Amino acid sequence: MIKTDQQPARATKMDIGSKLKFFRIQRNLKQDDLARGIISVSYLSKIENNLTSPSEEVLKLLCERLGVSLIERNDETVLNELMSWYKLMMTSNSVEIKKRYEELSMSIQSVNTRTYMYFVLFELRYFLYLNDLERSKLQIEKLQQFHDILDVEMNYYFEKFFAIYTYRLNNYTGALEHLKSAERLLQRNTIFESSEEADLFYLFGLTYSQTTKVPISITYTSKALNIFQASYDLKRSAECQVLLGICYRRIGEFDRSEESYLLAQKLSESLNNTYLQALIFHNLGKLYSMQSLHKQAIEEFEKSYYLKEDRSLESRLNSIYCLIIEYDYLKDSGQCRKWLDTGRTLINESKELLEYEYYFSIFEYLLSDNFEELDVQFQEAFLPYFQEQELNEPIIKYSERLALYFESCYKYKKASFYYSLCYQELKKQTFLY
């Protein structure tokens, strides 16, 4: 427990209530838990809302129950360590990031309120870094309870991290709203480094790309790229080039797309960053596939796959699925079967990988020319799942495949159903990848 025998009056009177509220929420205590045997809940509520100030005796008892002191210390060293940890989360050095979290978690108990609040904010970013959406959600809910006592800088980080969380839920419209709030707060504060502004611009570019607003995505991504290039941040520059390549591909600017990817490839090679290299090869594969250069696409997808040995199973299955599609275009059933068997060996029945389980099942039917059974399974299982997950591309691809089959069999009612389904999905988007 942090000692409370110093003079509590040193804490700013109008801040005392906010600080008590913050630590109470941090300790997962209700007002009744904190007030019990010391003061009434209504009186504690007034204190937390800064409507009244507690006596030194009451404050001492409340602090003892919370296990904190409201005597503010100079914690610039710890705050600098927090900022360093936050910046490190933009890299892929997971071992160091986790190590820093464990160290900070041990030392943070004895710091002042402001520093502790930054720890809570950056802890949210850490949970997002781990892609732990459940803990991220709980942290957001906790932060929302004392959102009113965050200053401009803290609010900026909260809105930015909330945007990342919302993006991870595929709610891109909601993510943009939080990013816009963060941008307004960033413009009100001049203390942020240019790298912070660049990272926000990159997030804008990423999110606008997902909403098919390609021109504005290119604008924001180019702004981010200029800042990262000026500071010789090669990794972030490469990420921007990849995003620009995706944007140019989506509007049919294939030459500019390839140029961006190749620039990103040079940067990733100089960094020896296999994660980026795998990502670039994968996107080059998609670019060549869109141009019906299937043999070139296969080369890139294979290079991407073999760089993913240490990556997630989902990432490897994605490469395998793309390879199956390319060999299917070439009507090479032997290679389709080879990669399908590889995927089947890797996959398990976890819910998270159901998408690829369905993709592989579809190709099992296609390779055996069993369109009648595919029709049944597509309507009963695959289509409802794709619609629920808002996976438009497989609906379009396989609806067209089924429509062509039934048309060739003179089953025009079935063919009409699938052509209509394909058309309705095409209306929802302007690109397929």
Coordinates of C-alpha atoms in Angstrom, one line a residue:
M1 CA 0.0 0.0 0.0
I2 CA 1.2 3.5 -0.8
K3 CA 1.7 5.6 2.3
T4 CA -0.8 8.3 3.0
D5 CA 0.8 10.0 6.1
Q6 CA 1.9 13.1 4.1
Q7 CA -0.3 16.1 3.9
P8 CA -3.2 15.4 1.5
A9 CA -3.8 19.1 1.1
R10 CA -1.0 19.2 -1.4
A11 CA -3.4 17.7 -4.0
T12 CA -5.3 20.3 -5.9
K13 CA -8.7 20.6 -4.3
M14 CA -10.7 20.6 -7.5
D15 CA -8.7 17.5 -8.6
I16 CA -9.2 15.4 -5.6
G17 CA -12.6 14.1 -6.5
S18 CA -11.5 13.2 -10.0
K19 CA -8.5 11.4 -8.8
L20 CA -10.5 9.4 -6.2
K21 CA -13.0 8.5 -9.0
F22 CA -10.2 7.4 -11.3
F23 CA -8.5 5.1 -8.7
R24 CA -11.9 3.7 -7.6
I25 CA -12.7 2.6 -11.1
Q26 CA -9.2 1.3 -11.6
R27 CA -9.7 -0.9 -8.5
N28 CA -13.1 -2.1 -9.9
L29 CA -14.9 -0.7 -6.8
K30 CA -18.4 0.7 -6.7
Q31 CA -19.1 3.9 -4.8
D32 CA -20.7 1.9 -2.0
D33 CA -17.6 -0.3 -1.7
L34 CA -15.3 2.8 -1.2
A35 CA -17.7 4.8 1.0
R36 CA -18.8 2.0 3.3
G37 CA -18.0 2.8 7.0
I38 CA -16.3 6.1 6.0
I39 CA -18.9 8.4 4.5
S40 CA -22.3 8.2 2.7
V41 CA -22.5 7.3 -1.0
S42 CA -24.1 10.6 -1.7
Y43 CA -21.3 12.5 -0.1
L44 CA -18.7 10.5 -2.0
S45 CA -20.6 11.3 -5.2
K46 CA -20.3 15.0 -4.4
I47 CA -16.6 14.6 -3.7
E48 CA -16.0 12.7 -7.0
N49 CA -17.9 15.4 -8.9
N50 CA -15.7 18.1 -7.3
L51 CA -18.8 19.7 -5.7
T52 CA -17.2 19.5 -2.2
S53 CA -13.8 18.8 -0.7
P54 CA -13.3 16.0 2.0
S55 CA -11.6 16.6 5.3
E56 CA -8.0 15.4 5.6
E57 CA -9.2 12.6 7.8
V58 CA -11.8 11.4 5.3
L59 CA -9.4 11.7 2.4
K60 CA -6.8 9.7 4.4
L61 CA -9.3 6.9 5.0
L62 CA -10.4 6.8 1.4
C63 CA -6.8 6.7 0.1
E64 CA -6.0 3.9 2.5
R65 CA -9.0 1.8 1.2
L66 CA -7.9 2.5 -2.4
G67 CA -4.2 1.8 -1.6
V68 CA -3.0 5.1 -3.1
S69 CA -1.7 8.5 -2.3
L70 CA -2.9 11.6 -3.9
I71 CA 0.4 13.4 -3.3
E72 CA 1.7 14.0 -6.8
R73 CA 5.3 13.2 -7.5
N74 CA 7.5 14.1 -10.5
D75 CA 7.2 11.0 -12.6
E76 CA 8.8 12.3 -15.8
T77 CA 11.1 9.2 -16.0
V78 CA 8.2 6.8 -15.8
L79 CA 6.1 8.9 -18.2
N80 CA 9.0 8.8 -20.7
E81 CA 9.2 5.1 -20.4
L82 CA 5.5 4.8 -21.1
M83 CA 5.8 7.0 -24.2
S84 CA 8.8 4.8 -25.4
W85 CA 6.7 1.7 -24.8
Y86 CA 3.8 3.1 -26.8
K87 CA 6.1 4.0 -29.7
L88 CA 7.5 0.5 -29.6
M89 CA 4.1 -0.9 -30.3
M90 CA 4.3 0.4 -33.8
T91 CA 7.1 -2.2 -34.5
S92 CA 6.9 -6.0 -34.6
N93 CA 9.3 -6.5 -31.6
S94 CA 6.7 -8.4 -29.6
V95 CA 9.1 -9.9 -27.1
E96 CA 10.4 -6.4 -26.0
I97 CA 6.9 -5.0 -25.9
K98 CA 5.6 -7.7 -23.6
K99 CA 8.7 -7.4 -21.4
R100 CA 8.2 -3.6 -21.1
Y101 CA 4.5 -4.2 -20.1
E102 CA 5.4 -6.5 -17.3
E103 CA 8.0 -4.1 -16.0
L104 CA 5.7 -1.1 -16.2
S105 CA 2.9 -3.0 -14.5
M106 CA 5.1 -3.6 -11.5
S107 CA 6.3 0.0 -11.2
I108 CA 3.2 1.9 -12.1
Q109 CA 1.5 1.5 -8.7
S110 CA 3.6 4.2 -7.1
V111 CA 3.3 6.9 -9.7
N112 CA 1.0 10.0 -9.8
T113 CA -2.5 10.1 -11.1
R114 CA -1.6 11.6 -14.5
T115 CA 1.1 9.0 -15.2
Y116 CA -1.2 6.2 -14.1
M117 CA -3.9 7.4 -16.5
Y118 CA -1.4 7.3 -19.4
F119 CA -0.6 3.7 -18.4
V120 CA -4.3 2.8 -18.6
L121 CA -4.5 4.4 -22.0
F122 CA -1.4 2.7 -23.4
E123 CA -2.5 -0.5 -21.8
L124 CA -5.6 -0.3 -24.1
R125 CA -3.2 0.1 -27.0
Y126 CA -1.3 -2.9 -25.8
F127 CA -4.4 -5.1 -25.7
L128 CA -5.1 -3.9 -29.3
Y129 CA -1.6 -4.8 -30.2
L130 CA -2.2 -8.3 -28.9
N131 CA -5.6 -8.2 -30.8
D132 CA -7.3 -9.1 -27.5
L133 CA -10.6 -7.4 -28.4
E134 CA -12.4 -8.7 -25.2
R135 CA -9.9 -7.0 -22.9
S136 CA -9.8 -4.0 -25.2
K137 CA -13.6 -3.6 -24.8
L138 CA -13.4 -3.8 -21.0
Q139 CA -10.6 -1.2 -21.0
I140 CA -12.6 1.1 -23.2
E141 CA -15.6 0.8 -20.9
K142 CA -13.4 1.5 -17.9
L143 CA -12.0 4.6 -19.6
Q144 CA -15.4 5.9 -20.5
Q145 CA -16.3 6.0 -16.8
F146 CA -13.7 8.7 -16.2
H147 CA -13.6 10.2 -19.7
D148 CA -14.6 13.6 -18.3
I149 CA -11.3 14.0 -16.4
L150 CA -9.1 13.2 -19.4
D151 CA -7.2 16.2 -20.8
V152 CA -6.9 17.0 -24.5
E153 CA -3.8 14.9 -25.1
M154 CA -5.4 11.9 -23.2
N155 CA -8.6 12.3 -25.1
Y156 CA -6.7 12.2 -28.4
Y157 CA -5.1 8.9 -27.5
F158 CA -8.5 7.5 -26.3
E159 CA -10.2 8.5 -29.6
K160 CA -7.4 7.1 -31.7
F161 CA -7.3 3.8 -29.8
F162 CA -11.1 3.6 -29.9
A163 CA -10.9 4.0 -33.7
I164 CA -8.5 1.1 -33.9
Y165 CA -10.8 -1.1 -31.8
T166 CA -13.8 -0.2 -34.0
Y167 CA -11.8 -0.8 -37.1
R168 CA -10.9 -4.3 -35.8
L169 CA -14.7 -5.0 -35.5
N170 CA -15.0 -4.1 -39.2
N171 CA -17.0 -1.0 -38.3
Y172 CA -15.2 1.3 -40.6
T173 CA -17.8 4.1 -40.5
G174 CA -17.5 4.2 -36.7
A175 CA -13.7 4.1 -36.9
L176 CA -13.7 7.2 -39.1
E177 CA -15.9 9.1 -36.6
H178 CA -13.3 8.4 -33.8
L179 CA -10.4 9.2 -36.1
K180 CA -12.1 12.6 -37.0
S181 CA -12.4 13.3 -33.3
A182 CA -8.8 12.4 -32.7
E183 CA -7.7 14.7 -35.6
R184 CA -9.6 17.6 -34.1
L185 CA -7.9 17.0 -30.8
L186 CA -4.5 16.7 -32.4
Q187 CA -5.0 20.1 -34.1
R188 CA -5.7 21.7 -30.7
N189 CA -2.4 20.4 -29.2
T190 CA 1.0 21.3 -30.5
I191 CA 3.1 19.0 -28.4
F192 CA 2.6 15.9 -30.6
E193 CA 5.5 14.7 -32.7
S194 CA 5.2 14.6 -36.4
S195 CA 5.4 10.8 -36.3
E196 CA 2.1 10.8 -34.3
E197 CA 0.4 12.9 -36.9
A198 CA 1.8 10.6 -39.6
D199 CA 0.4 7.5 -37.8
L200 CA -3.0 9.1 -37.6
F201 CA -2.9 9.9 -41.3
Y202 CA -2.0 6.3 -42.1
L203 CA -5.0 5.1 -40.0
F204 CA -7.2 7.4 -42.0
G205 CA -5.8 6.1 -45.2
L206 CA -6.3 2.5 -44.1
T207 CA -9.9 3.1 -43.0
Y208 CA -10.9 5.1 -46.0
S209 CA -9.5 2.3 -48.2
Q210 CA -11.9 -0.1 -46.5
T211 CA -14.8 2.1 -47.2
T212 CA -13.8 2.2 -50.9
K213 CA -13.2 6.0 -50.8
V214 CA -9.9 5.5 -52.6
P215 CA -9.0 9.1 -53.6
I216 CA -9.2 10.4 -50.0
S217 CA -7.3 7.2 -48.8
I218 CA -4.5 8.1 -51.3
T219 CA -4.5 11.7 -50.0
Y220 CA -4.1 10.7 -46.3
T221 CA -1.6 7.9 -47.0
S222 CA 0.6 10.2 -49.2
K223 CA 0.6 12.7 -46.3
A224 CA 1.7 10.0 -43.9
L225 CA 4.4 8.8 -46.4
N226 CA 5.9 12.2 -46.7
I227 CA 6.3 12.5 -43.0
F228 CA 7.8 9.0 -42.6
Q229 CA 10.2 9.6 -45.4
A230 CA 11.3 12.9 -43.9
S231 CA 12.2 11.1 -40.7
Y232 CA 13.8 8.1 -42.5
D233 CA 11.3 5.7 -41.0
L234 CA 11.7 2.9 -43.6
K235 CA 9.3 0.5 -42.1
R236 CA 6.4 2.9 -41.9
S237 CA 7.3 4.2 -45.4
A238 CA 7.0 0.7 -46.7
E239 CA 3.6 0.2 -45.1
C240 CA 2.4 3.4 -46.8
Q241 CA 3.7 2.2 -50.1
V242 CA 1.8 -1.1 -49.7
L243 CA -1.4 0.8 -48.9
L244 CA -0.9 3.0 -51.9
G245 CA -0.4 0.0 -54.0
I246 CA -3.7 -1.5 -52.8
C247 CA -5.5 1.8 -53.6
Y248 CA -4.0 2.1 -57.1
R249 CA -4.9 -1.5 -57.8
R250 CA -8.5 -0.9 -56.8
I251 CA -8.9 2.0 -59.3
G252 CA -7.2 0.1 -62.1
E253 CA -3.9 2.0 -62.0
F254 CA -2.0 -1.2 -62.2
D255 CA 1.4 0.3 -63.2
R256 CA 1.3 2.7 -60.3
S257 CA 0.3 -0.1 -58.0
E258 CA 3.2 -2.3 -59.1
E259 CA 5.6 0.7 -58.7
S260 CA 4.4 1.2 -55.1
Y261 CA 4.7 -2.5 -54.2
L262 CA 8.3 -2.7 -55.7
L263 CA 9.3 0.4 -53.8
A264 CA 8.0 -1.2 -50.6
Q265 CA 9.8 -4.4 -51.5
K266 CA 13.2 -2.6 -51.7
L267 CA 12.5 -1.1 -48.3
S268 CA 11.5 -4.4 -46.7
E269 CA 14.6 -6.1 -48.1
S270 CA 16.8 -3.4 -46.6
L271 CA 15.1 -4.0 -43.3
N272 CA 15.2 -7.8 -43.7
N273 CA 11.5 -7.6 -42.6
T274 CA 9.9 -10.9 -43.6
Y275 CA 6.5 -9.9 -42.5
L276 CA 6.4 -7.0 -44.9
Q277 CA 8.0 -9.1 -47.7
A278 CA 5.2 -11.7 -47.3
L279 CA 2.6 -8.9 -47.4
I280 CA 4.1 -7.4 -50.5
F281 CA 4.4 -10.7 -52.4
H282 CA 0.7 -11.4 -51.5
N283 CA -0.5 -8.1 -52.8
L284 CA 1.6 -8.4 -56.0
G285 CA -0.1 -11.8 -56.4
K286 CA -3.5 -10.1 -56.3
L287 CA -2.3 -7.4 -58.7
Y288 CA -1.2 -9.9 -61.3
S289 CA -4.3 -12.0 -60.8
M290 CA -6.5 -9.0 -61.6
Q291 CA -4.6 -8.7 -64.8
S292 CA -5.1 -12.4 -65.6
L293 CA -1.4 -13.0 -65.2
H294 CA -2.0 -16.2 -63.3
K295 CA 1.5 -17.7 -63.5
Q296 CA 3.1 -14.6 -62.2
A297 CA 0.4 -14.4 -59.5
I298 CA 1.2 -18.0 -58.4
E299 CA 4.9 -17.1 -58.1
E300 CA 4.1 -14.2 -55.8
F301 CA 1.6 -16.2 -53.7
E302 CA 4.1 -19.0 -53.2
K303 CA 6.8 -16.7 -52.1
S304 CA 4.4 -15.1 -49.7
Y305 CA 3.4 -18.5 -48.3
Y306 CA 6.9 -19.8 -47.7
L307 CA 7.7 -16.6 -45.8
K308 CA 4.8 -17.2 -43.4
E309 CA 6.1 -20.2 -41.5
D310 CA 6.1 -18.3 -38.3
R311 CA 2.9 -16.4 -39.1
S312 CA -0.7 -17.2 -38.0
L313 CA -2.5 -20.2 -39.4
E314 CA -5.1 -17.9 -40.9
S315 CA -2.4 -16.0 -42.8
R316 CA -1.0 -19.2 -44.3
L317 CA -4.5 -20.5 -45.2
N318 CA -5.1 -17.2 -47.0
S319 CA -2.1 -17.8 -49.3
I320 CA -3.2 -21.4 -49.9
Y321 CA -6.7 -20.3 -50.9
C322 CA -5.3 -17.7 -53.3
L323 CA -3.0 -20.4 -54.9
I324 CA -6.0 -22.7 -55.3
I325 CA -7.9 -20.0 -57.1
E326 CA -5.0 -19.2 -59.5
Y327 CA -4.5 -22.9 -60.4
D328 CA -8.3 -23.2 -60.9
Y329 CA -8.1 -20.4 -63.4
L330 CA -5.4 -22.4 -65.2
K331 CA -7.5 -25.5 -65.0
D332 CA -4.7 -27.3 -63.2
S333 CA -6.7 -29.7 -61.0
G334 CA -3.6 -31.5 -59.9
Q335 CA -2.1 -28.4 -58.3
C336 CA -5.5 -27.4 -56.9
R337 CA -5.7 -30.8 -55.2
K338 CA -2.2 -30.5 -53.9
W339 CA -2.8 -27.1 -52.2
L340 CA -6.2 -28.1 -51.1
D341 CA -4.8 -31.1 -49.3
T342 CA -2.1 -28.8 -47.7
G343 CA -4.8 -26.5 -46.5
R344 CA -6.9 -29.4 -45.1
T345 CA -3.9 -30.7 -43.2
L346 CA -3.3 -27.3 -41.6
I347 CA -6.9 -26.4 -40.8
N348 CA -8.9 -27.4 -37.7
E349 CA -12.5 -27.0 -36.7
S350 CA -12.1 -23.7 -34.8
K351 CA -14.8 -21.2 -35.4
E352 CA -12.3 -18.5 -36.4
L353 CA -11.2 -20.6 -39.4
L354 CA -14.7 -21.6 -40.5
E355 CA -14.3 -19.2 -43.5
Y356 CA -11.4 -21.3 -44.9
E357 CA -13.1 -24.5 -44.1
Y358 CA -16.0 -23.4 -46.3
Y359 CA -13.7 -22.2 -49.1
F360 CA -12.0 -25.6 -49.2
S361 CA -15.3 -27.4 -49.1
I362 CA -16.5 -25.4 -52.1
F363 CA -13.4 -26.4 -54.0
E364 CA -13.9 -30.1 -53.1
Y365 CA -17.2 -29.9 -54.9
L366 CA -15.8 -28.0 -57.8
L367 CA -12.9 -30.4 -58.3
S368 CA -15.4 -33.3 -58.4
D369 CA -17.8 -31.4 -60.6
N370 CA -20.5 -31.9 -57.9
F371 CA -22.4 -28.7 -58.6
E372 CA -25.8 -30.2 -57.4
E373 CA -24.5 -30.8 -53.9
L374 CA -22.6 -27.5 -54.0
D375 CA -25.9 -25.8 -54.7
V376 CA -27.5 -27.4 -51.6
Q377 CA -24.6 -26.6 -49.3
F378 CA -24.1 -23.1 -50.7
Q379 CA -27.7 -22.1 -49.8
E380 CA -27.9 -23.9 -46.5
A381 CA -24.5 -23.1 -45.0
F382 CA -22.0 -21.2 -47.1
L383 CA -24.2 -18.3 -48.3
P384 CA -25.7 -17.5 -44.8
Y385 CA -22.2 -17.4 -43.3
F386 CA -20.8 -15.2 -46.1
Q387 CA -23.7 -12.8 -45.7
E388 CA -23.4 -12.7 -41.9
Q389 CA -19.6 -12.0 -42.2
E390 CA -20.2 -9.5 -45.0
L391 CA -17.9 -11.5 -47.3
N392 CA -19.1 -10.2 -50.7
E393 CA -16.3 -11.6 -52.9
P394 CA -16.9 -15.3 -52.4
I395 CA -20.7 -14.7 -52.9
I396 CA -20.0 -13.1 -56.2
K397 CA -17.4 -15.6 -57.3
Y398 CA -19.3 -18.7 -56.6
S399 CA -22.7 -17.4 -57.4
E400 CA -21.4 -16.7 -60.9
R401 CA -19.9 -20.2 -61.1
L402 CA -23.1 -21.9 -60.1
A403 CA -25.1 -19.6 -62.5
L404 CA -23.0 -20.6 -65.4
Y405 CA -23.3 -24.3 -64.6
F406 CA -27.1 -24.2 -64.3
E407 CA -27.4 -22.2 -67.4
S408 CA -25.3 -24.8 -69.3
C409 CA -27.8 -27.5 -68.0
Y410 CA -30.8 -25.4 -69.1
K411 CA -31.9 -25.0 -65.5
Y412 CA -32.7 -21.4 -66.1
K413 CA -34.6 -20.8 -62.8
K414 CA -31.6 -21.8 -60.8
A415 CA -29.3 -19.9 -63.1
S416 CA -31.5 -16.8 -62.7
F417 CA -31.3 -17.0 -58.9
Y418 CA -27.5 -17.1 -58.9
Y419 CA -27.2 -14.4 -61.5
S420 CA -29.5 -12.2 -59.4
L421 CA -27.6 -12.9 -56.2
C422 CA -24.3 -12.1 -58.0
Y423 CA -25.8 -8.8 -59.3
Q424 CA -27.1 -7.7 -55.9
E425 CA -23.7 -8.3 -54.3
L426 CA -21.9 -6.4 -57.1
K427 CA -24.1 -3.4 -56.5
K428 CA -22.8 -3.2 -53.0
Q429 CA -19.2 -2.6 -53.9
T430 CA -16.9 -1.2 -56.6
F431 CA -14.1 -3.8 -56.3
L432 CA -13.7 -7.5 -55.6
Y433 CA -10.4 -7.6 -53.7

